CSV table of C-alpha atoms and ligand atoms in Angstrom, one decimal:
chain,number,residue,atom,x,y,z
A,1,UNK,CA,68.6,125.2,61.7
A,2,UNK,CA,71.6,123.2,60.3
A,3,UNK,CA,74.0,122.3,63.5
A,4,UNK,CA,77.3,122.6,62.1
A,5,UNK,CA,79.0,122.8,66.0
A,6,UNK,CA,78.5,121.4,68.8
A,7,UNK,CA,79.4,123.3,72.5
A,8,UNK,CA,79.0,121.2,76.1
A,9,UNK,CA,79.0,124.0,78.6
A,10,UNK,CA,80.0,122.9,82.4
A,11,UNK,CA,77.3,125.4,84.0
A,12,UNK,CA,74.5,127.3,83.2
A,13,UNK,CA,76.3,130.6,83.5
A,14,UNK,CA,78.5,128.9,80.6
A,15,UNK,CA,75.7,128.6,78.6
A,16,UNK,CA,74.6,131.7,78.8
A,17,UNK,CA,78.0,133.0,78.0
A,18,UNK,CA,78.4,131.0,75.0
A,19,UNK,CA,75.0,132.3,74.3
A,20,UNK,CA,75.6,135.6,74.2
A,21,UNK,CA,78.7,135.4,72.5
A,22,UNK,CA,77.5,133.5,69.5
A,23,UNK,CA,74.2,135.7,69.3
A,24,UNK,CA,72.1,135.0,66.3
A,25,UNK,CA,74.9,132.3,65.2
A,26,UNK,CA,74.0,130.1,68.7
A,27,UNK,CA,71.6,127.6,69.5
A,28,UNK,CA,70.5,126.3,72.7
A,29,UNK,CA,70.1,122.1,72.2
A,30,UNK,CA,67.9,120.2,74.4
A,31,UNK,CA,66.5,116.8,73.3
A,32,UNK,CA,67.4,118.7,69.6
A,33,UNK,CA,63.3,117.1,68.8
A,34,UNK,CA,62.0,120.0,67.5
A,35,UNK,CA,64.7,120.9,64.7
A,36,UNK,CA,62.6,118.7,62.7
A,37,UNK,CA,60.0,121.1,62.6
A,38,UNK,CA,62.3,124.0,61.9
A,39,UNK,CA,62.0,125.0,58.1
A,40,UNK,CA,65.6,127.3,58.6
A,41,UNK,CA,68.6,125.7,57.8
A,42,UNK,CA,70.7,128.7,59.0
A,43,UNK,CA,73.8,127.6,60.0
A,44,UNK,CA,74.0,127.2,64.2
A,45,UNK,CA,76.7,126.2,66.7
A,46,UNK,CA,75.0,124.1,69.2
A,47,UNK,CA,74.9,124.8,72.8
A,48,UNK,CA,73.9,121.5,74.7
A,49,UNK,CA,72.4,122.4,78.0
A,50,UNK,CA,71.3,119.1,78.5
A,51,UNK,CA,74.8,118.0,81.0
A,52,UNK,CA,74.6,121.5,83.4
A,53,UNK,CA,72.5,119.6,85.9
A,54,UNK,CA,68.7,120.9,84.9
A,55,UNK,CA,67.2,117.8,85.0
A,56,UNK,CA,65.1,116.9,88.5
A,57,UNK,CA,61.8,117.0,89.9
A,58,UNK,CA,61.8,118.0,93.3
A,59,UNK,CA,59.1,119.5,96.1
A,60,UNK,CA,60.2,122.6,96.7
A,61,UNK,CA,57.8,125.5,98.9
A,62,UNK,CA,54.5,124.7,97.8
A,63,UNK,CA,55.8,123.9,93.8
A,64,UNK,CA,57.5,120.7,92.5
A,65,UNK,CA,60.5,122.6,90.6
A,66,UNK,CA,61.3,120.9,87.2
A,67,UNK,CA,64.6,121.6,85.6
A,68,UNK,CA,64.4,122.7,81.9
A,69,UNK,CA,66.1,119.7,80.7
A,70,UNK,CA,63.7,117.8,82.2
A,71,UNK,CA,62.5,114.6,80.1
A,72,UNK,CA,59.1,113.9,79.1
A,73,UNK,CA,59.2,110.5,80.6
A,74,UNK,CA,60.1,111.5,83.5
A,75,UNK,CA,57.7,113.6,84.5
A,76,UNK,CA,55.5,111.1,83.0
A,77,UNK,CA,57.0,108.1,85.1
A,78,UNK,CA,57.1,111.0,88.4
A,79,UNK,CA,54.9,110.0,91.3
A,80,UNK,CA,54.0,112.0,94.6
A,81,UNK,CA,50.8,112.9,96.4
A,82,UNK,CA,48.2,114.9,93.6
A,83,UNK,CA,50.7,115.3,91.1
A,84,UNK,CA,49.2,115.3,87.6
A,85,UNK,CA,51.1,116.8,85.0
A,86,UNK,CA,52.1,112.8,83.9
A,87,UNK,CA,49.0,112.4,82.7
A,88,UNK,CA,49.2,114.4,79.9
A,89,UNK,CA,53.2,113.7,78.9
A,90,UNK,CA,52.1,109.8,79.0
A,91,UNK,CA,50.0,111.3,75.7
A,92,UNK,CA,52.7,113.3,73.9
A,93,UNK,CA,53.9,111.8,70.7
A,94,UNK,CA,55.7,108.4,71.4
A,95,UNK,CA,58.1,106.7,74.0
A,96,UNK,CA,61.0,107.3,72.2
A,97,UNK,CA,60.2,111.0,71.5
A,98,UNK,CA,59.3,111.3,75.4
A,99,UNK,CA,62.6,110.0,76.5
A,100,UNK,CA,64.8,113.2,74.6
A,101,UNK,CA,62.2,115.6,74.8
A,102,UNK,CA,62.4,118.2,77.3
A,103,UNK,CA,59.9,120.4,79.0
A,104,UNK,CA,62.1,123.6,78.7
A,105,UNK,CA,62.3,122.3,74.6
A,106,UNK,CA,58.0,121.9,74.5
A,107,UNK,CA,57.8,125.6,75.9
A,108,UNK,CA,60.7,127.6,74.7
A,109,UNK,CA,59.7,127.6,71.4
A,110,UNK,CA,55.9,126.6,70.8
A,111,UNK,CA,54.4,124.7,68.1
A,112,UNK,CA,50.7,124.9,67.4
A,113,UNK,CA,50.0,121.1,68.7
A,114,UNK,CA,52.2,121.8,72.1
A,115,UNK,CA,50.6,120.2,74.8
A,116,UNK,CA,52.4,121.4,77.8
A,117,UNK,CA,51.5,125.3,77.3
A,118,UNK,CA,48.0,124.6,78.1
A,119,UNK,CA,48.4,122.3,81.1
A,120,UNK,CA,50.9,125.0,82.9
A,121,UNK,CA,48.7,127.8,81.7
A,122,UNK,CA,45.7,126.0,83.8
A,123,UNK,CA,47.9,124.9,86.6
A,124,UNK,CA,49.3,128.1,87.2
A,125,UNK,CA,52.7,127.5,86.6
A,126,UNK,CA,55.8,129.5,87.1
A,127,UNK,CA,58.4,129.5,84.6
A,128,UNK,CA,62.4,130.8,85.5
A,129,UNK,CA,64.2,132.1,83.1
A,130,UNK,CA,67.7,133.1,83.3
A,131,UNK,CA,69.7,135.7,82.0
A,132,UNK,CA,72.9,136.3,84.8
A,133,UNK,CA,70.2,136.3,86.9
A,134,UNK,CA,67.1,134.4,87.7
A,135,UNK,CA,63.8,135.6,86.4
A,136,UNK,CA,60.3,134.4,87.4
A,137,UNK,CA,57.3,134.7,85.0
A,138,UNK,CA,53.8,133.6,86.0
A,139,UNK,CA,52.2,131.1,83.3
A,140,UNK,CA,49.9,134.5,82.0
A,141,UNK,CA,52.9,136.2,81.0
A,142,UNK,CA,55.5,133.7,80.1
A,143,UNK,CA,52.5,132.9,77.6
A,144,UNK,CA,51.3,136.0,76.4
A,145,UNK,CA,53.4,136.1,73.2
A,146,UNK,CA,55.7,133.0,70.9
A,147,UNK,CA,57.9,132.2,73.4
A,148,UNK,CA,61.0,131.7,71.6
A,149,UNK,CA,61.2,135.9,71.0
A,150,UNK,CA,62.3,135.4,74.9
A,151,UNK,CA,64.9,133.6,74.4
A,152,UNK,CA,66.8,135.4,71.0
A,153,UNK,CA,69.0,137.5,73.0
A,154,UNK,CA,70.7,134.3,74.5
A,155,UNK,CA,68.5,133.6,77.7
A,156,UNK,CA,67.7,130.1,79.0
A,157,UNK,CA,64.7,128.3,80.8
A,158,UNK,CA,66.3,126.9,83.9
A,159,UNK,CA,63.0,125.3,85.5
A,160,UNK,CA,59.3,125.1,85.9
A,161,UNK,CA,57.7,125.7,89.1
A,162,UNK,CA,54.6,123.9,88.9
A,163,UNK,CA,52.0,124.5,92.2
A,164,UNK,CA,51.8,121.3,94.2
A,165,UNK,CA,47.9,120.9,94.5
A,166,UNK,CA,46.2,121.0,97.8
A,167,UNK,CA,43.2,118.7,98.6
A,168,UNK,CA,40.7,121.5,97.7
A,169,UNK,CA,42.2,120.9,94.1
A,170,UNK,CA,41.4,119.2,91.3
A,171,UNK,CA,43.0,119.1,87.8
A,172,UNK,CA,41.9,117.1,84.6
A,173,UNK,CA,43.5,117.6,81.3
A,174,UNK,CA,42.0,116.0,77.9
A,175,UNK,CA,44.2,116.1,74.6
A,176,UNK,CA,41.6,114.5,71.9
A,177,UNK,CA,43.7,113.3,68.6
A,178,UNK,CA,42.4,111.1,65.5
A,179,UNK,CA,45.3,107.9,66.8
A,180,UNK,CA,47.8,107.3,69.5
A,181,UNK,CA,50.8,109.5,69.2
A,182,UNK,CA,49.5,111.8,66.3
A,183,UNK,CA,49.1,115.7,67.1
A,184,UNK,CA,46.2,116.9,69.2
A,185,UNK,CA,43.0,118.2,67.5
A,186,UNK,CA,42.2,120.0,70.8
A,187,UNK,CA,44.4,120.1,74.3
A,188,UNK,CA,42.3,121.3,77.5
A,189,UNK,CA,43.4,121.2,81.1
A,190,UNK,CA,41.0,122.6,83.8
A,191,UNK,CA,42.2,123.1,87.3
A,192,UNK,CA,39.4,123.7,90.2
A,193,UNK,CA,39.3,124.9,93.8
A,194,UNK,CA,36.8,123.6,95.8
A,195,UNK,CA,35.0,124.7,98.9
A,196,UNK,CA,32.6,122.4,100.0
A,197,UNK,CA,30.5,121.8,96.9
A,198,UNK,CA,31.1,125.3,94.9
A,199,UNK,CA,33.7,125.9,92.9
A,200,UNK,CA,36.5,128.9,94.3
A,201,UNK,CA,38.0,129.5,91.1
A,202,UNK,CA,38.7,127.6,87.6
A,203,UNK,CA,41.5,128.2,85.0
A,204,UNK,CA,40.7,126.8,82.1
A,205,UNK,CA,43.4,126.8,79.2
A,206,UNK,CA,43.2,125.2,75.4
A,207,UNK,CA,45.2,124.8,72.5
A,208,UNK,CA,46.0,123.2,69.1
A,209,UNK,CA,42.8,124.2,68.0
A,210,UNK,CA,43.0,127.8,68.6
A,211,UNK,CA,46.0,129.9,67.0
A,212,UNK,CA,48.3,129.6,70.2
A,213,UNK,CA,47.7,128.6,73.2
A,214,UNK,CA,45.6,130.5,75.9
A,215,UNK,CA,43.0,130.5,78.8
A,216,UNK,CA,39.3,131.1,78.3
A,217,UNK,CA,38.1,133.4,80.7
A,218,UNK,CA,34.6,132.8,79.5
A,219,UNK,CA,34.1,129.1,80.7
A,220,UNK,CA,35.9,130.0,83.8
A,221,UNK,CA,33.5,133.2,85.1
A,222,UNK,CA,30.8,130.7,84.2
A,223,UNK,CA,31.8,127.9,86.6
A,224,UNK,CA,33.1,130.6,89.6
A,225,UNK,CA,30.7,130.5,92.6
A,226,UNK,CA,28.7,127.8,91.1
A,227,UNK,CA,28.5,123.8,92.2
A,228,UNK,CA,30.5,121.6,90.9
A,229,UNK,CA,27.9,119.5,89.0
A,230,UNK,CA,27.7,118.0,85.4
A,231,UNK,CA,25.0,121.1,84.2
A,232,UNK,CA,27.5,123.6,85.4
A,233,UNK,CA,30.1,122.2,83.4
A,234,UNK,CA,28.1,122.1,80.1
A,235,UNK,CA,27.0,125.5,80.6
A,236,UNK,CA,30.2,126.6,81.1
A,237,UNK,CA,32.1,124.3,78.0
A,238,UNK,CA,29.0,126.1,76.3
A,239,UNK,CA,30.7,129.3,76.3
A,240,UNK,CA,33.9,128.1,74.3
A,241,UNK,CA,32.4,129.5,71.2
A,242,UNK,CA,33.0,133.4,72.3
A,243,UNK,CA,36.1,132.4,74.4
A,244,UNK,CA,38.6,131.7,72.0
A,245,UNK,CA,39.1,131.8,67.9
A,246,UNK,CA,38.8,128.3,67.0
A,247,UNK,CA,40.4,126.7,63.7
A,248,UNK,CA,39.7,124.9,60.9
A,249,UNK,CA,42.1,122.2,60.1
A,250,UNK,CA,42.9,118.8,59.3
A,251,UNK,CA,39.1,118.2,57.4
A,252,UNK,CA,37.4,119.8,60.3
A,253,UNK,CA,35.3,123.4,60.4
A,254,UNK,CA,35.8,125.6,62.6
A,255,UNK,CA,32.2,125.2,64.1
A,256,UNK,CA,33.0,121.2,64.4
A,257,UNK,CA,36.9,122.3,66.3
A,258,UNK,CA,34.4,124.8,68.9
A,259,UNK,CA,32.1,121.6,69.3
A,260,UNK,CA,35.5,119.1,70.1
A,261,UNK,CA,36.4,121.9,72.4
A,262,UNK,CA,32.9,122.0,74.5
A,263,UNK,CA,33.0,118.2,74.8
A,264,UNK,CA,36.4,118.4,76.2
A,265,UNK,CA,36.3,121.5,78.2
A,266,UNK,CA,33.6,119.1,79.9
A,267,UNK,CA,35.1,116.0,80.4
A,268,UNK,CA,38.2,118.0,81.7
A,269,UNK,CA,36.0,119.7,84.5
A,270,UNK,CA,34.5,116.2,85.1
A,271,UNK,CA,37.9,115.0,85.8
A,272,UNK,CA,39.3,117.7,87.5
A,273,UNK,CA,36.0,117.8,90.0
A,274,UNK,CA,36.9,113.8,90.5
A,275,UNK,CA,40.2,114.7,91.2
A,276,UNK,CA,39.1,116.9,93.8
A,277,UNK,CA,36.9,114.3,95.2
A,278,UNK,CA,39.7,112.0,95.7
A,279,UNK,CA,39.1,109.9,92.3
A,280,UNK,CA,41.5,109.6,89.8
A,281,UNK,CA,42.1,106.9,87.2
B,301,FAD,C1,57.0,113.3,65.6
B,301,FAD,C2,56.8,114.3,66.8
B,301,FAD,C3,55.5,114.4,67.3
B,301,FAD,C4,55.3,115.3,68.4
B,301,FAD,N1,54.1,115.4,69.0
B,301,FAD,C5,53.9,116.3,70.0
B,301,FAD,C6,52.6,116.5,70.6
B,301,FAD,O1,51.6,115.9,70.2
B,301,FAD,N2,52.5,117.4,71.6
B,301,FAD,C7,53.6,118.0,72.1
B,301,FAD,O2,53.4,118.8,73.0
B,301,FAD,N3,54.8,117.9,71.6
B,301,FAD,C8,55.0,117.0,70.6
B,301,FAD,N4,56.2,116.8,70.0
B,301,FAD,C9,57.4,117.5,70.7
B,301,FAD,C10,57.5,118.9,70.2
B,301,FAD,O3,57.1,119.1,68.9
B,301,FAD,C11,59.0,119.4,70.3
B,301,FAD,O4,59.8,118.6,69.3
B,301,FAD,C12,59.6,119.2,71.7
B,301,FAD,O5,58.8,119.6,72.7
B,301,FAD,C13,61.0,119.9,71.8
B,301,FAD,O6,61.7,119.5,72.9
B,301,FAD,P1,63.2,119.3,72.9
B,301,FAD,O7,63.7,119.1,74.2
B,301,FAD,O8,63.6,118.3,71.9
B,301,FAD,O9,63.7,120.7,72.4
B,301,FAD,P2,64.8,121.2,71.3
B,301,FAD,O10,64.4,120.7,70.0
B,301,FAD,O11,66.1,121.0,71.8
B,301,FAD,O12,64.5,122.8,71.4
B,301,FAD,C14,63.3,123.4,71.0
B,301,FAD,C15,63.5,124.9,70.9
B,301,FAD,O13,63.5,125.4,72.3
B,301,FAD,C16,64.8,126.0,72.5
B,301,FAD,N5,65.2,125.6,73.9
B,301,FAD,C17,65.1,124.4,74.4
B,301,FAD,N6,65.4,124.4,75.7
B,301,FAD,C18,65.6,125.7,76.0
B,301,FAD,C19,65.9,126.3,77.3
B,301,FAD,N7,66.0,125.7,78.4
B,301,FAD,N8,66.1,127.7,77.3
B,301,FAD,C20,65.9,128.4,76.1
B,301,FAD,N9,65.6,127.8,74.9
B,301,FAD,C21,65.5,126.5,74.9
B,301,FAD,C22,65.7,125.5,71.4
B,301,FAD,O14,66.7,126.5,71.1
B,301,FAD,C23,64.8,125.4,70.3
B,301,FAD,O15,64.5,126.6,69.6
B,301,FAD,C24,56.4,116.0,69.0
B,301,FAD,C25,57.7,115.8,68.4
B,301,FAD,C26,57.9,115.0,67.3
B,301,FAD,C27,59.3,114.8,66.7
């Protein structure tokens, strides 16, 4: 996209207006990161949601709400009681991109190597969209197509409801790259509820190394109603092969991107199951 205009809307209603007004000639701009990425240099007036007051964290009725315009390093420098989604922004790109970066920009429109997909995917996260009205969509169907096709006909993300865990939970997310701050080969998160020893249920998401990001209902059935021990886990990060279509890229095979996957379909349970247990790094 070429920005050739630049609007600051006072609300989100604003935005929206501006939105639908423009059509295919308006933009929403967050932290503007990803127009790097974006071979179209159509021409686009800007509309700059990032001053309308979408950027918090706060506990909210069982979720900690985050505004779309949310930066990365914030969530990232966010601290309360089980919260975990700063692990994985502390291991998105670099500080610099972290500090314009916004949540709502890393799922409105999703790139291959998006981390965040995959963690809200396994947390179970709630995403509202607004369109004159609010909208909620669970993390299954917010992500069950590109997300951007949401958002042509001028709607915006206004926050991210993301399930504040309970001491039966446990979440662990592993993103492996080749250095710090490159893209991810593979991106896992795991969540687990416990009760006792056995494992309740699992959600188990990946990406970058699969065509877009998803869950893998395979490993999950195979960890439901079993313990929550290190042979579970490997039998279950065993079934990533039939789960999910993994890709070839950047020198590796497909076969070597399945085996990446296992090993960190398994450390993520590890964690997660430690998380639960009341250990965390
Ligand atoms: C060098 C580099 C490396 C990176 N590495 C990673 C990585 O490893 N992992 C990772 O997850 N990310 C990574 N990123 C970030 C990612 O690629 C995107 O650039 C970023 O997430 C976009 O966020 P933004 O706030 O800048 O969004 P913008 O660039 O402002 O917007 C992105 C898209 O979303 C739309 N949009 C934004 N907010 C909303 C909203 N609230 N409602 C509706 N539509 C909206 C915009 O119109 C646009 O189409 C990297 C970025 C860079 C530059």
């Amino acid at each position: 996209m070429k920005l050739c205009e630049f609007i600051r809307p006072a609300s989100l209603s604003a935005a929206r207006d501006n939105m639908r007004e423009l059509g295919k000639r308006g933009m929403i701009l967050a932290g503007g990161t990803a127009l790097h990425f974006m071979q179209d240099h159509t021409p686009v007036t800007a509309v700059d949601i990032t001053r309308i007051g979408l950027s918090y964290i706060r506990p909210e009725d069982g979720y900690y709400a985050i505004g779309a315009t949310t930066p990365l390093a914030d969530i990232q420098r966010y601290r309360a009681p089980r919260w975990a989604l700063h692990e994985i922004c502390r291991r998105i790109s670099t500080h610099q991109i972290r500090n314009i970066s916004t949540i709502g920009g890393n799922i409105c429109r999703v790139f291959p190597w998006a981390d965040l997909p995959v963690i809200l995917l396994a947390m179970d996260a709630r995403m509202v969209v607004y369109s004159g009205e609010d909208e909620e969509f669970s993390a299954d169907e917010y992500f069950s197509f590109q997300t951007a096709k949401r958002f042509l006909d001028g709607n915006i993300l206004s926050a991210v409801k993301v399930p504040a865990l309970q001491a039966r939970h446990g979440f662990g997310s592993i993103k492996v790259v080749r250095t710090e701050a490159s893209f991810p080969l593979v991106t896992i998160g795991a969540l687990l509820e416990l009760e006792g020893g056995a494992i309740k249920k699992a959600r188990v998401a990946a990406g970058s190394a699969i065509p877009f990001p998803r869950r893998l209902p395979e490993v999950e059935a195979a960890l439901t109603g079993k313990e929550a021990a290190p042979e579970v886990f490997k039998e279950a990060a065993a079934q990533a092969g039939g789960a999910a279509r993994w890709r070839g890229r950047e020198g590796m095979s497909p076969d070597y991107s399945r085996h990446l996957a296992e090993v960190a379909i398994f450390d993520a349970l590890e964690r997660a199951a430690n998380f639960a247990r009341g250990r965390t790094e």
